[in-house]
CSV table of C-alpha atoms in Angstrom, one decimal:
chain,number,residue,atom,x,y,z
A,265,MET,CA,0.0,-0.2,-0.1
A,266,SER,CA,1.5,3.3,-1.2
A,267,GLU,CA,2.3,6.3,1.4
A,268,GLU,CA,-1.0,7.9,0.4
A,269,SER,CA,-3.4,5.7,0.7
A,270,LYS,CA,-3.0,4.4,4.2
A,271,LYS,CA,-5.0,6.2,6.4
A,272,LYS,CA,-3.0,7.8,9.4
A,273,ILE,CA,-3.8,7.6,13.5
A,274,MET,CA,-2.6,9.3,15.8
A,275,PHE,CA,-2.1,8.4,19.2
A,276,THR,CA,-2.2,11.6,21.5
A,277,VAL,CA,-0.7,11.1,25.6
A,278,ARG,CA,-1.7,13.0,27.3
A,279,LYS,CA,-1.6,11.9,31.3
A,280,PRO,CA,0.7,11.8,33.5
A,281,PRO,CA,2.8,7.9,32.6
A,282,HIS,CA,2.8,6.7,36.2
A,283,GLY,CA,-0.4,6.9,38.5
A,284,THR,CA,-2.8,5.3,36.4
A,285,ILE,CA,-2.2,2.5,33.5
A,286,TYR,CA,-3.3,4.6,30.8
A,287,VAL,CA,-0.1,5.4,29.2
A,288,TYR,CA,1.5,1.8,29.9
A,289,GLU,CA,-1.2,0.0,27.6
A,290,GLY,CA,-1.6,2.8,25.8
A,291,LEU,CA,2.4,1.7,24.5
A,292,GLU,CA,1.3,-1.5,23.7
A,293,VAL,CA,-1.8,-0.4,21.6
A,294,LYS,CA,0.8,1.9,19.6
A,295,LEU,CA,3.8,-1.2,18.8
A,296,ILE,CA,0.7,-3.7,18.0
A,297,MET,CA,-0.4,-0.7,15.6
A,298,ALA,CA,2.6,-0.4,14.0
A,299,ALA,CA,3.6,-4.1,12.5
A,300,TYR,CA,-0.3,-2.5,10.3
A,301,ASP,CA,-0.3,-0.8,7.1
A,302,ALA,CA,-1.5,2.9,8.4
A,303,ASP,CA,0.6,6.2,9.2
A,304,ILE,CA,1.3,6.4,12.9
A,305,SER,CA,1.9,9.5,14.2
A,306,VAL,CA,2.7,10.1,18.5
A,307,VAL,CA,1.8,13.4,20.1
A,308,PHE,CA,2.6,14.2,23.6
A,309,ILE,CA,0.9,16.8,24.9
A,310,ASP,CA,0.0,18.4,29.3
A,311,ASP,CA,1.9,15.5,31.6
A,312,GLY,CA,2.1,13.1,28.4
A,313,VAL,CA,5.1,15.2,28.0
A,314,TYR,CA,6.4,12.7,31.5
A,315,ALA,CA,6.3,10.4,29.5
A,316,LEU,CA,9.1,11.0,27.0
A,317,LYS,CA,11.5,12.5,30.1
A,318,ALA,CA,14.9,11.2,29.9
A,319,GLY,CA,15.9,9.0,33.6
A,320,GLN,CA,12.5,7.9,35.0
A,321,ASP,CA,13.7,5.3,37.7
A,322,THR,CA,10.3,2.8,38.6
A,323,ARG,CA,12.4,0.8,40.6
A,324,GLU,CA,10.6,2.1,43.9
A,325,LEU,CA,7.0,2.2,42.2
A,326,GLY,CA,7.4,-1.2,41.8
A,327,ILE,CA,7.2,-1.8,38.4
A,328,LYS,CA,8.9,-2.7,35.4
A,329,GLY,CA,8.5,1.2,33.4
A,330,PHE,CA,8.9,1.5,29.9
A,331,GLU,CA,11.3,4.3,29.1
A,332,ALA,CA,13.5,1.5,27.2
A,333,THR,CA,10.1,0.6,25.1
A,334,TYR,CA,10.4,4.6,24.2
A,335,GLY,CA,13.8,3.9,23.5
A,336,VAL,CA,13.8,1.6,20.8
A,337,LEU,CA,9.6,3.5,18.8
A,338,VAL,CA,12.1,4.2,15.7
A,339,ASP,CA,13.0,-0.2,15.1
A,340,TYR,CA,8.9,-0.2,15.6
A,341,GLU,CA,8.8,1.6,13.1
A,342,ILE,CA,6.9,5.0,15.0
A,343,GLN,CA,9.3,7.7,13.6
A,344,LYS,CA,6.2,10.5,13.5
A,345,VAL,CA,6.8,11.6,17.6
A,346,TYR,CA,6.1,14.7,18.6
A,347,VAL,CA,6.2,16.6,21.5
A,348,ASP,CA,4.1,19.6,22.5
A,349,ARG,CA,6.4,22.4,23.1
A,350,GLN,CA,4.1,24.9,25.3
A,351,SER,CA,3.4,21.8,27.4
A,352,MET,CA,7.0,21.4,27.9
A,353,GLU,CA,7.8,24.9,29.2
A,354,GLU,CA,4.5,25.0,31.6
A,355,ARG,CA,6.3,21.9,33.0
A,356,GLY,CA,10.0,23.6,32.9
A,357,LEU,CA,11.3,20.6,30.4
A,358,THR,CA,13.8,22.0,27.7
A,359,GLU,CA,14.5,19.9,24.9
A,360,ASP,CA,17.6,18.0,27.3
A,361,ASP,CA,15.0,16.7,28.9
A,362,LEU,CA,14.6,14.0,26.4
A,363,LEU,CA,14.5,11.2,26.2
A,364,VAL,CA,16.1,9.2,22.7
A,365,ILE,CA,13.9,7.1,20.4
A,366,GLY,CA,16.2,5.3,18.0
A,367,GLU,CA,18.8,6.5,16.0
A,368,ASP,CA,19.1,7.4,12.8
A,369,GLU,CA,20.1,4.9,9.9
A,370,ASP,CA,22.5,6.3,8.3
A,371,THR,CA,24.4,8.6,10.4
A,372,GLU,CA,23.3,6.9,13.8
A,373,GLU,CA,22.9,9.9,15.5
A,374,PRO,CA,20.1,9.7,18.5
A,375,ILE,CA,16.6,10.9,17.6
A,376,ARG,CA,14.3,12.9,19.6
A,377,PRO,CA,10.8,13.4,19.9
A,378,LYS,CA,10.7,16.6,18.1
A,379,MET,CA,9.4,20.4,19.5
A,380,VAL,CA,6.1,21.8,17.6
A,381,ASP,CA,3.6,24.6,18.4
A,382,SER,CA,-0.6,23.8,19.6
A,383,SER,CA,-0.9,25.2,15.8
A,384,GLU,CA,1.2,22.3,14.4
A,385,ILE,CA,-0.8,19.8,16.4
A,386,ALA,CA,-3.6,21.1,14.9
A,387,ALA,CA,-3.0,20.9,11.6
A,388,MET,CA,-1.7,17.4,12.0
A,389,MET,CA,-5.1,16.5,14.2
A,390,ALA,CA,-7.1,17.6,11.2
A,391,GLU,CA,-5.8,15.4,8.7
A,392,GLN,CA,-5.8,12.3,10.8
A,393,HIS,CA,-8.2,9.4,10.3
A,394,ASN,CA,-9.3,8.7,13.5
A,395,ILE,CA,-7.3,9.9,17.0
A,396,LEU,CA,-6.6,7.5,20.1
A,397,SER,CA,-6.2,9.3,23.1
A,398,PHE,CA,-4.3,7.6,26.6
B,116,MET,CA,-21.0,6.7,9.3
B,117,LYS,CA,-19.3,3.8,10.7
B,118,LEU,CA,-18.5,4.3,14.1
B,119,ALA,CA,-15.7,2.1,16.7
B,120,VAL,CA,-16.3,2.7,20.2
B,121,CYS,CA,-14.1,1.2,22.4
B,122,ILE,CA,-14.4,1.8,26.7
B,123,TYR,CA,-11.6,2.0,28.6
B,124,GLU,CA,-13.4,2.4,32.2
B,125,GLY,CA,-15.0,0.0,34.2
B,126,PRO,CA,-18.4,-0.9,35.4
B,127,TYR,CA,-20.4,1.6,37.9
B,128,ASN,CA,-17.2,3.3,39.2
B,129,HIS,CA,-17.2,5.5,36.6
B,130,GLU,CA,-19.8,6.8,33.4
B,131,ALA,CA,-18.3,6.0,30.2
B,132,SER,CA,-20.3,2.8,29.4
B,133,ASP,CA,-23.0,4.0,30.9
B,134,SER,CA,-22.0,6.8,27.8
B,135,ALA,CA,-21.1,4.7,25.0
B,136,TYR,CA,-23.8,2.3,25.6
B,137,ASN,CA,-26.6,5.1,25.2
B,138,PHE,CA,-24.5,6.4,22.5
B,139,ILE,CA,-24.4,3.4,20.2
B,140,LYS,CA,-28.1,3.2,21.0
B,141,ALA,CA,-29.1,6.4,19.9
B,142,ALA,CA,-26.7,5.9,16.8
B,143,VAL,CA,-27.6,2.9,15.9
B,144,ALA,CA,-31.1,4.4,16.0
B,145,LYS,CA,-30.1,7.7,13.7
B,146,GLY,CA,-28.4,5.0,11.0
B,147,HIS,CA,-25.8,5.2,11.7
B,148,GLU,CA,-23.3,1.2,11.5
B,149,ILE,CA,-21.2,-0.2,14.7
B,150,ARG,CA,-17.4,-1.2,13.4
B,151,GLY,CA,-16.8,-2.8,16.4
B,152,ILE,CA,-17.1,-1.9,20.1
B,153,PHE,CA,-13.9,-2.1,21.7
B,154,PHE,CA,-13.3,-2.8,25.7
B,155,TYR,CA,-9.6,-2.3,26.8
B,156,HIS,CA,-7.8,-1.1,30.4
B,157,ASP,CA,-10.5,-1.3,33.1
B,158,GLY,CA,-13.1,-1.3,30.6
B,159,VAL,CA,-12.9,-5.5,30.1
B,160,TYR,CA,-14.9,-5.2,33.1
B,161,ASN,CA,-17.6,-4.4,31.7
B,162,VAL,CA,-18.8,-7.8,29.9
B,163,THR,CA,-18.3,-10.1,32.8
B,164,LYS,CA,-21.3,-12.5,33.4
B,165,LEU,CA,-19.7,-12.9,36.9
B,166,MET,CA,-20.9,-9.2,38.3
B,167,ASP,CA,-24.5,-8.9,40.5
B,168,PRO,CA,-25.5,-5.8,41.3
B,169,PRO,CA,-28.5,-4.6,43.4
B,170,GLN,CA,-32.0,-5.9,41.1
B,171,ASP,CA,-33.2,-2.1,40.8
B,172,ASP,CA,-29.9,-1.2,39.7
B,173,ARG,CA,-29.1,-1.7,35.3
B,174,HIS,CA,-27.1,-5.0,35.0
B,175,ILE,CA,-24.0,-3.6,32.5
B,176,ALA,CA,-22.8,-6.5,31.6
B,177,ASN,CA,-26.2,-7.9,30.1
B,178,ARG,CA,-26.9,-4.6,28.7
B,179,TRP,CA,-23.7,-5.3,26.5
B,180,SER,CA,-24.7,-8.7,25.9
B,181,GLU,CA,-27.7,-7.9,25.1
B,182,LEU,CA,-25.8,-5.6,22.1
B,183,GLY,CA,-23.8,-7.9,21.3
B,184,ALA,CA,-26.8,-10.0,19.7
B,185,THR,CA,-28.0,-7.4,17.5
B,186,GLY,CA,-24.8,-8.5,15.5
B,187,ILE,CA,-22.5,-5.9,16.6
B,188,ASP,CA,-19.2,-6.9,17.3
B,189,ILE,CA,-17.8,-7.0,20.6
B,190,VAL,CA,-14.3,-6.5,21.2
B,191,VAL,CA,-12.3,-7.2,24.7
B,192,CYS,CA,-8.2,-7.5,24.8
B,193,ILE,CA,-7.4,-9.9,25.4
B,194,ALA,CA,-3.8,-8.7,26.6
B,195,ALA,CA,-5.5,-5.4,29.1
B,196,ALA,CA,-8.0,-9.0,29.9
B,197,LYS,CA,-5.2,-11.4,31.3
B,198,ARG,CA,-3.7,-9.0,33.7
B,199,ARG,CA,-7.3,-8.6,35.5
B,200,GLY,CA,-8.3,-12.1,35.3
B,201,ILE,CA,-10.9,-11.9,32.7
B,202,VAL,CA,-11.3,-15.3,30.6
B,203,ASP,CA,-13.3,-16.2,28.6
B,204,GLU,CA,-15.5,-18.7,30.7
B,205,VAL,CA,-16.2,-15.5,32.3
B,206,LEU,CA,-17.7,-13.6,29.3
B,207,VAL,CA,-21.3,-12.9,29.2
B,208,PRO,CA,-22.8,-14.7,25.5
B,209,ASN,CA,-22.0,-12.5,22.6
B,210,VAL,CA,-18.8,-10.8,23.8
B,211,ARG,CA,-15.6,-12.2,22.0
B,212,ILE,CA,-11.5,-11.7,23.7
B,213,SER,CA,-9.1,-10.9,20.9
B,214,GLY,CA,-6.1,-8.4,20.2
B,215,LEU,CA,-5.2,-5.3,19.7
B,216,GLY,CA,-5.0,-6.0,15.7
B,217,GLN,CA,-9.0,-6.1,16.4
B,218,LEU,CA,-8.6,-2.0,17.7
B,219,THR,CA,-6.5,-1.8,15.1
B,220,MET,CA,-8.9,-2.6,12.4
B,221,MET,CA,-11.6,-0.6,14.0
B,222,ALA,CA,-9.1,2.0,13.5
B,223,ILE,CA,-9.0,2.0,10.2
B,224,GLU,CA,-12.0,1.0,9.1
B,225,ALA,CA,-14.6,3.1,10.8
B,226,ASP,CA,-14.6,6.4,10.1
B,227,ARG,CA,-15.1,8.1,13.3
B,228,MET,CA,-13.3,5.8,16.7
B,229,VAL,CA,-15.0,7.3,19.8
B,230,ILE,CA,-13.4,7.2,23.0
B,231,PHE,CA,-15.0,7.1,26.9
B,232,GLY,CA,-13.1,7.6,29.3
B,233,ASP,CA,-10.9,9.2,31.3
């Protein structure tokens, strides 16, 4: 199927990564859906941006944590990963706080989520076939 | 319009299941097609026959089962179900356990996916 005819499906992550299971089980959906013929993108907004913070240690929570899985999103063919600039700024986070989601095949440069403005997110949302929120 | 519905919350504790049910009834009455219903997160608890609410309350699982009897595909996520002890033996009739691939096909094939939950 050509890129053009693939259905565009966006995930929004708006909840904090820990405290509830939404973000973790939401990640499981992304990994499965990426194996199908769809044009997947993920946008982190509001407290969802904390899910992308590097250096999370969940050992004392007694849960496995999923930072390692986020670290290989690109290997799962999930390359369109965006983070809302305003949500980052409101929480005192900068681009340097973001974890690496994979590396460029050619240059081996680390790939991080791309910071975008709300207007860019709105434009992307308008192009989607469906949006799933977690 | 072809609709898919995803429910994230458990029964009684949260309004999501009731809202989704009312939404689907209204959509069907208006002539829309329901491509499928998918239970995820604690939503998997909505279709266990082990629930036994007071007589004067709605029976949420039976209500979903009746909707399934009309031919609507109702799917419980196996990964979410396994975590929570929901297996085939405890399901009400007209509901099936399957994988996230089913949710994927709903998201691809439905004109709109409507999500109920926090």
